[in-house]
Coordinates of C-alpha atoms in Angstrom, one line a residue:
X289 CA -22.8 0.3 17.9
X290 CA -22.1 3.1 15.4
X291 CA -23.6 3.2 12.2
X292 CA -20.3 2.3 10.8
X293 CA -20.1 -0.5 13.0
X294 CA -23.7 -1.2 11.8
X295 CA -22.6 -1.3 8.1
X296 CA -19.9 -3.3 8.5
X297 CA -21.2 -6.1 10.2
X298 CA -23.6 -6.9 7.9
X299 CA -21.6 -6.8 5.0
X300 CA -21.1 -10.7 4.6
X301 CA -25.5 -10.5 4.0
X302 CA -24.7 -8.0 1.3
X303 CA -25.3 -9.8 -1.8
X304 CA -27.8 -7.6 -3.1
X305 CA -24.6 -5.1 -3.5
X306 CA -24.4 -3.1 -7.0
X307 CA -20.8 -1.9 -6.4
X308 CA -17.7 -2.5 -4.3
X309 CA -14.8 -0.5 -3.9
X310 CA -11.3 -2.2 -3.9
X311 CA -8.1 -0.5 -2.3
X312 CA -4.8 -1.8 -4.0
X313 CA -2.5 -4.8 -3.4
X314 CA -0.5 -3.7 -0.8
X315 CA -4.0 -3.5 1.1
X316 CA -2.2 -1.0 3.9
X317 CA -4.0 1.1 6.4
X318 CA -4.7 4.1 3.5
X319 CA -6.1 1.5 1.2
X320 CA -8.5 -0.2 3.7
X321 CA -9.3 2.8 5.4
X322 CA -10.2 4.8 2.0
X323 CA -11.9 1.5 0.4
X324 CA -14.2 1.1 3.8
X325 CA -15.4 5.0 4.0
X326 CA -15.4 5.2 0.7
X327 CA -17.6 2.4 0.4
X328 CA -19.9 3.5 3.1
X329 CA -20.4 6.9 1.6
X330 CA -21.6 5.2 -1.7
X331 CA -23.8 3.1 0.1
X332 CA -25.6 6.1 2.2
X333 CA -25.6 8.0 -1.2
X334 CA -25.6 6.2 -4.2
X335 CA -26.3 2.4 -3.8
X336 CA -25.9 -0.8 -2.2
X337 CA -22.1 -0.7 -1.7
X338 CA -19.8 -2.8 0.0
X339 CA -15.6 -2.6 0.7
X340 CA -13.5 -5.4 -0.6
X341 CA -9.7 -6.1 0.9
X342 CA -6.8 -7.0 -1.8
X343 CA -5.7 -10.0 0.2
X344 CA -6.5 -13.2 1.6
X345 CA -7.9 -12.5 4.7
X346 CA -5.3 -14.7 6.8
X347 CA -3.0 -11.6 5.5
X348 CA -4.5 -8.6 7.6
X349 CA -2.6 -10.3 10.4
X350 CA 0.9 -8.9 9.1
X351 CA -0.5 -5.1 8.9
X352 CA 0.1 -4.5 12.5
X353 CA -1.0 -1.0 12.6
X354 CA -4.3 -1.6 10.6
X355 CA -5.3 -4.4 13.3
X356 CA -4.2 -2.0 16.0
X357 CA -6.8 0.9 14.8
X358 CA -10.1 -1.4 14.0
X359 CA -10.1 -2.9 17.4
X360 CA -9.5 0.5 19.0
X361 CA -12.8 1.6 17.0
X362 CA -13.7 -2.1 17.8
X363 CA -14.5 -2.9 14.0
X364 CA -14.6 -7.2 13.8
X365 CA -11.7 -8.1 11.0
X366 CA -14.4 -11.0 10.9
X367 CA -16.9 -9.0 9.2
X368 CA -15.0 -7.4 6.0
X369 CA -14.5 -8.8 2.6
X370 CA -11.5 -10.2 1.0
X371 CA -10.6 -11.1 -2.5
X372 CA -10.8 -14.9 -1.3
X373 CA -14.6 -14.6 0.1
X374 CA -17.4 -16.6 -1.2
X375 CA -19.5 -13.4 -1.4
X376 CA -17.0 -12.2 -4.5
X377 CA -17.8 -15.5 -6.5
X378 CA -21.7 -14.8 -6.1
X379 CA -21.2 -10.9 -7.3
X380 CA -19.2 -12.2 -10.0
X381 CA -22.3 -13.6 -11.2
X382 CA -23.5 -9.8 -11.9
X383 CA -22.7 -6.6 -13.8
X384 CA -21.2 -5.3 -10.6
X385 CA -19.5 -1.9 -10.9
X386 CA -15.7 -1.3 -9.6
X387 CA -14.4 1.9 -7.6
X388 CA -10.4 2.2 -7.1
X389 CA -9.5 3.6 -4.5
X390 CA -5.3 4.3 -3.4
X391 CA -4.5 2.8 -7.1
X392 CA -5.5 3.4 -10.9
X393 CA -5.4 0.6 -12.5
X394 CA -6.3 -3.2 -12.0
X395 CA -3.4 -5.8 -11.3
X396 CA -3.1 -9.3 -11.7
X397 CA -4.2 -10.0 -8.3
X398 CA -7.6 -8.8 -9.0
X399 CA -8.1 -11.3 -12.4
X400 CA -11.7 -12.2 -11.0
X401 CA -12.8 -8.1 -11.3
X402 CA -10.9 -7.1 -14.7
X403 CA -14.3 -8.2 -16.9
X404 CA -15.7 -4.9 -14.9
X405 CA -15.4 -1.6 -16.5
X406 CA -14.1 0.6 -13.3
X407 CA -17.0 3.3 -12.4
X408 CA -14.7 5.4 -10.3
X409 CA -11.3 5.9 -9.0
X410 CA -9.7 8.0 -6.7
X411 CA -6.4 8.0 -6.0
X412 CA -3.1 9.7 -4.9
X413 CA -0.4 7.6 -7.0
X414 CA 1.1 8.5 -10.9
X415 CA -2.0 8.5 -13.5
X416 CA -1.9 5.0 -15.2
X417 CA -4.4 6.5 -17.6
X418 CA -6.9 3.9 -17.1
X419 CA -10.4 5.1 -18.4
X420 CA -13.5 5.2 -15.9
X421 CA -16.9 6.0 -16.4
X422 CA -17.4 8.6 -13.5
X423 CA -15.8 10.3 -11.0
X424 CA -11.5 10.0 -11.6
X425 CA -9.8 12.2 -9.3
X426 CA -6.1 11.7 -8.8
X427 CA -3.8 13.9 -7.1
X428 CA -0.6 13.7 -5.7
X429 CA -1.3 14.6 -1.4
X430 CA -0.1 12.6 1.0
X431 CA -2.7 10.0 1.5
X432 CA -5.5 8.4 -0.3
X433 CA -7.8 9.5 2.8
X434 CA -7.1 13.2 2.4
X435 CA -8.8 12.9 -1.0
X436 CA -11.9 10.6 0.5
X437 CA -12.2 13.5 3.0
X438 CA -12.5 16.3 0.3
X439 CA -15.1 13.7 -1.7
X440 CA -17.4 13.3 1.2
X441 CA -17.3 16.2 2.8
X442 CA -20.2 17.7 1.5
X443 CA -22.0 15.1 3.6
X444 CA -21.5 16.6 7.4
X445 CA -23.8 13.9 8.9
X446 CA -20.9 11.3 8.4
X447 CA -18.6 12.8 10.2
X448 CA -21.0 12.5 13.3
X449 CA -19.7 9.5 13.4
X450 CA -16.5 8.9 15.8
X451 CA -15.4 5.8 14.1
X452 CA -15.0 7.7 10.1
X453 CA -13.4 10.7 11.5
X454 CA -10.9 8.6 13.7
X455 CA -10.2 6.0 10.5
X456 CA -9.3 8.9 7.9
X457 CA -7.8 11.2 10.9
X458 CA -5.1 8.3 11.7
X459 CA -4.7 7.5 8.3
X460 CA -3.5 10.6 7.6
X461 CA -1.4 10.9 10.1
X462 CA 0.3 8.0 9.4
X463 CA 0.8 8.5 6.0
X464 CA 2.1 12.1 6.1
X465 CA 4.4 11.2 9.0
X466 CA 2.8 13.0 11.3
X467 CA 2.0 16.1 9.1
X468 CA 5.7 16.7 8.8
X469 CA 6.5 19.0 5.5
X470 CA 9.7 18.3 5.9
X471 CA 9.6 14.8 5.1
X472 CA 8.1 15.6 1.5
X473 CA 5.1 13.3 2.3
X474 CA 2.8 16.2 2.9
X475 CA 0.7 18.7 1.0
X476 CA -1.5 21.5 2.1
X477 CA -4.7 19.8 1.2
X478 CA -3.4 16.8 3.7
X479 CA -3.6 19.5 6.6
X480 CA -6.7 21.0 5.2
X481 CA -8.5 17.7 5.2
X482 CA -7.1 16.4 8.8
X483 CA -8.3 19.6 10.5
X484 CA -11.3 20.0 8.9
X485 CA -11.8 16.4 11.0
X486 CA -11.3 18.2 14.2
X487 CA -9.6 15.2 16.4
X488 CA -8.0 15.7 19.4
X489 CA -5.0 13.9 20.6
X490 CA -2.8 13.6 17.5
X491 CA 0.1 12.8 18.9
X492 CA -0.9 10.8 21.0
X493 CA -3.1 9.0 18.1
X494 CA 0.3 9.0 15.7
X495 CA 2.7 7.7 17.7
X496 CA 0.3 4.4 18.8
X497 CA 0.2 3.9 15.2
X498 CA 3.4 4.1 14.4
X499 CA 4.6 1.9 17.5
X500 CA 2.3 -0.5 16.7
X501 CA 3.6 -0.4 12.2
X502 CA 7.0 -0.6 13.6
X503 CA 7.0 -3.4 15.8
X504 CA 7.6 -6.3 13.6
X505 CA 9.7 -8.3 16.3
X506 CA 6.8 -11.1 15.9
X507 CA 7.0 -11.3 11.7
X508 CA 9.5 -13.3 9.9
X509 CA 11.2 -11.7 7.2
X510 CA 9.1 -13.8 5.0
X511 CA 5.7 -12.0 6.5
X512 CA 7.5 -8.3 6.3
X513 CA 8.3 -8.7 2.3
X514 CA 5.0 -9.8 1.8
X515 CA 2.6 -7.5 4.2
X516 CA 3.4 -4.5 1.9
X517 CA 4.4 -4.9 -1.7
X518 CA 3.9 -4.1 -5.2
X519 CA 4.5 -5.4 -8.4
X520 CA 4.7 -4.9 -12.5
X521 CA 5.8 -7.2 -15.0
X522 CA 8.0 -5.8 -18.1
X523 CA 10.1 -7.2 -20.9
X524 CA 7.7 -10.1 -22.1
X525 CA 6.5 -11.3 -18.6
X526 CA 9.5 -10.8 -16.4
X527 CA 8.0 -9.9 -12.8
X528 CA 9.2 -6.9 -10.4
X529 CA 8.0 -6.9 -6.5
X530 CA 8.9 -3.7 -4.4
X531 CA 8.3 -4.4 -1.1
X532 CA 8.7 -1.8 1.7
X533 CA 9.8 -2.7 5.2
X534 CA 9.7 -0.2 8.0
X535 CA 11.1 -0.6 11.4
X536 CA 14.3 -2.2 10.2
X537 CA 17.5 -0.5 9.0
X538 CA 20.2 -2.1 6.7
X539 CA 22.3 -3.5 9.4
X540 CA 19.2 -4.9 11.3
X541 CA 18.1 -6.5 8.4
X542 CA 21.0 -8.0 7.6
X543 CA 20.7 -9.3 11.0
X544 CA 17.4 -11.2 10.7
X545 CA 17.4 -15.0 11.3
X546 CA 15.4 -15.5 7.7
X547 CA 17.0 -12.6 6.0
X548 CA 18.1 -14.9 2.7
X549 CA 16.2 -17.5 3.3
X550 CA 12.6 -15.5 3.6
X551 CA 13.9 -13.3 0.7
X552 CA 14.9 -16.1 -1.8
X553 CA 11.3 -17.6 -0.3
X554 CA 9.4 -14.9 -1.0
X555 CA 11.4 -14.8 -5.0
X556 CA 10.8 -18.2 -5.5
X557 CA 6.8 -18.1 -4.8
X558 CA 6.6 -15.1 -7.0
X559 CA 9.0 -16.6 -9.6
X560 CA 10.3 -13.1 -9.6
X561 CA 13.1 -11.4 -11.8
X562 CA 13.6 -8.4 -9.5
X563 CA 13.0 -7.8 -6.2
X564 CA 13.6 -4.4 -4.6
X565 CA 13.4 -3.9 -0.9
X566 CA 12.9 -0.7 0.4
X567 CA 13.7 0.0 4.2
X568 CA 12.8 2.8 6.6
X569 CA 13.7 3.5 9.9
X570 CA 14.1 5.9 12.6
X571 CA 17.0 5.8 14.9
X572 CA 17.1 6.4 18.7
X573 CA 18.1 10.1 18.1
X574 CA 15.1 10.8 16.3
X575 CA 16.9 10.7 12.6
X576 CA 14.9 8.7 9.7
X577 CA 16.9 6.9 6.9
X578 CA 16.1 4.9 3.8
X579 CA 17.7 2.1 2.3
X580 CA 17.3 0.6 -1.2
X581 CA 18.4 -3.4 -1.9
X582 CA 18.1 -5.0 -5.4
X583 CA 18.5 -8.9 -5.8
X584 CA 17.7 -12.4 -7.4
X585 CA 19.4 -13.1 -10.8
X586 CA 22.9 -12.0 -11.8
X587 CA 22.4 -11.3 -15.1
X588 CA 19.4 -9.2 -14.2
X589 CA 21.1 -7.5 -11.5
X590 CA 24.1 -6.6 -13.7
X591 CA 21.0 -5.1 -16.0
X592 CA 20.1 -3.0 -13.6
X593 CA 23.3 -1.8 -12.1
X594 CA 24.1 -0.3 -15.6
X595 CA 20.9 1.6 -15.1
X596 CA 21.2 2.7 -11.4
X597 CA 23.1 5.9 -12.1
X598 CA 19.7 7.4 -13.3
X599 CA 18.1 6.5 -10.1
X600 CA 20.7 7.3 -8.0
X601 CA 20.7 11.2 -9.1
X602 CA 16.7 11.1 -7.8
X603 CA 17.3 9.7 -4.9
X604 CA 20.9 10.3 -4.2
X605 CA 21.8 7.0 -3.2
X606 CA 25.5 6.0 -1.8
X607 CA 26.0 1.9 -2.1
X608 CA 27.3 0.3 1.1
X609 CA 30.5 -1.9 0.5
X610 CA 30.5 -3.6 3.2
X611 CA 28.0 -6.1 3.3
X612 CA 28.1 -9.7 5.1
X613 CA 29.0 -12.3 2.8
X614 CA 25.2 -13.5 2.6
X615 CA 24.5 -10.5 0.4
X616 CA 27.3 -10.1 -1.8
X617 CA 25.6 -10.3 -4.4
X618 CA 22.9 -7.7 -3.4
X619 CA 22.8 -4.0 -4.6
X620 CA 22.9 -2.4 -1.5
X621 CA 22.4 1.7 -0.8
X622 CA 21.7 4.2 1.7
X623 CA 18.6 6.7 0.3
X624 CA 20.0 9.8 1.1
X625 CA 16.7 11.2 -0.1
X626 CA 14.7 10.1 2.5
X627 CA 11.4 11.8 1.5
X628 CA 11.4 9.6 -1.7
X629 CA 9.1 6.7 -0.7
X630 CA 7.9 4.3 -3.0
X631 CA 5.1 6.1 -4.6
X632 CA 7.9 7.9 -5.8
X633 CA 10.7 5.2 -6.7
X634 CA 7.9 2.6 -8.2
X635 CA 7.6 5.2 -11.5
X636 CA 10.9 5.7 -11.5
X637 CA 11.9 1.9 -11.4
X638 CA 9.1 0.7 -13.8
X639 CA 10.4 3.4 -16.4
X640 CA 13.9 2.6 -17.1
X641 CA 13.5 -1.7 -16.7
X642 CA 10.7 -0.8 -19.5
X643 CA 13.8 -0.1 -22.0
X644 CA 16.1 -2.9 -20.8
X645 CA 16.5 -6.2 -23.1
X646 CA 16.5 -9.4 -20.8
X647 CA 16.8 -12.9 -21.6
X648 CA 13.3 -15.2 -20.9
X649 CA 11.4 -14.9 -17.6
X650 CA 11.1 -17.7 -15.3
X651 CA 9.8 -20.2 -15.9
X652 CA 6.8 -22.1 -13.8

């Protein structure tokens, strides 16, 4: 057992921790990887530290590729924290300090945590501007591992261990497509930071991960909007969920059994105003597209078509008229700029609903 392995499978004893580190909402492979090495750094370093996961632990299930890389470093799901354990409600109980990691500022998903001041945050999304008592390093690379890389390599005798380099190495990967500049995912310090991990087989490591991400022939459509999403609220309490899907294209997921009925699901439990769906797939000759969908509420969606022609110059987006009578009253569009992902669109979204005017929110 590594000393990773170690760490982690005694973190349900761990209530003698001072701090945990919390990865955001979307809780996807860049967020649990950063929150768990991050975590463990502190820990070696600093003090009694343990990782926390931003979902009910039944959820982990949907994020195929983060499964898929634990048990190939054979890391127990069993032994991490979620937002839901009983170990959070006893820290609760104590001026515990709060590290961001892969976000900036607290949600509402993490209500039990926002009494905390946050102690750190590092991150790779746009500055919220949320105030933190040491270390806040946020920079725009490719993923939220590069920068825990930078942080903690000053400390060579983690890397000794085959289970850290592998978690951040793979992350990486993932996130920056596999290093490719050309799909505007990737920054200098990403390849910096990956080769300074020295892994072999990186193709070989990439493509298991991204088989195993895009496979979603098991999930419902249900599962898919709700393994990877974020929100915001605007406008008096009116809620936006961006979800991003990838494996499917527009025509395949017009083509999924619970397409509408997962989708107006998935609006209904969220009692949301807006959701956006953002799809991303490659084809079988190797090409990668985007597609953006907008639905639930008329009114709102009418809102928000008189505002599209902003977004559409940033991410030169063409709608598609033809679409099956199910979704006619969608917003439906081809992302011609494919290298805009949502760490990108989210901003761009959340700053021009902020000026719109809309009638009440639902209600519960």
């Amino acid at each position: 057992m590594t000393k990773l392995s170690e760490y982690l499978a005694d973190l349900q004893n761990q209530s003698i921790a001072q701090s945990i580190v919390i990865g955001n909402k979307a809780c996807d492979l860049d967020s649990i990887a950063s929150s768990i090495v991050y975590a463990y750094f502190l820990n070696c370093t600093v003090e009694p530290t343990i990782p926390v996961l931003c979902i009910p632990k039944n959820d982990l299930a949907l994020r195929t590729e983060v499964t898929y890389l634990l048990n190939m470093l054979n890391i127990s799901t069993d032994a991490l924290i979620f937002l839901d354990s009983l170990l959070i409600e006893k820290l609760r109980n104590r001026n515990i300090k709060i590290n961001l990691v892969d976000h900036n500022q607290y949600d509402n998903s993490m209500l039990k945590l926002q009494s905390y001041g946050i102690e750190t945050i590092v991150d790779h999304h746009v500055d919220e501007h949320s105030s933190c008592k040491g270390v806040k390093r946020i920079e725009m690379v490719g993923s939220c591992c590069t920068l825990i890389t930078s942080i903690i390599q000053s400390n060579p005798e983690l890397f000794t261990c085959d289970d850290i380099v592998k978690l951040l190495a793979g992350t990486i990967l993932i996130d920056t497509i596999n290093l490719d500049f050309d799909k505007g995912r990737t920054t200098p310090l990403d390849v910096e930071m990956f080769n300074f991990l020295c892994i072999d087989g990186r193709d070989e490591l990439y493509n298991a991960l991204i088989s195993s991400k895009t496979d979603i022939s098991s999930l419902s459509v249900h599962d898919l909007l709700r393994r990877d999403s974020k929100n915001f609220d605007f406008s008096g309490g009116h809620m936006v969920y961006i979800s991003s899907i990838t494996g499917a294209n527009w025509e395949e997921f017009s083509k999924m059994e619970d397409a509408v009925s997962g989708t107006e699901k998935y609006i209904s439990q969220n009692r949301l105003s807006v959701l956006i769906i953002m799809l991303a797939s490659h084809g079988s000759d190797g090409s990668f597209k985007r597609y953006l969908l907008i639905t639930h509420g008329m009114k709102l969606v009418r809102d928000i078509s008189g505002c599209i022609s902003d977004l559409s110059k940033r991410l030169n987006l063409v709608e598609v008229k033809a679409v099956p009578v199910p979704f006619t009253d969608w917003l439906v569009y081809e992302q011609l700029d494919v290298k805009s992902s949502r760490k990108v669109v989210l901003p761009l979204v959340k700053s021009w609903l902020q000026g719109i005017e809309l009638s009440q929110p639902p209600s519960l």
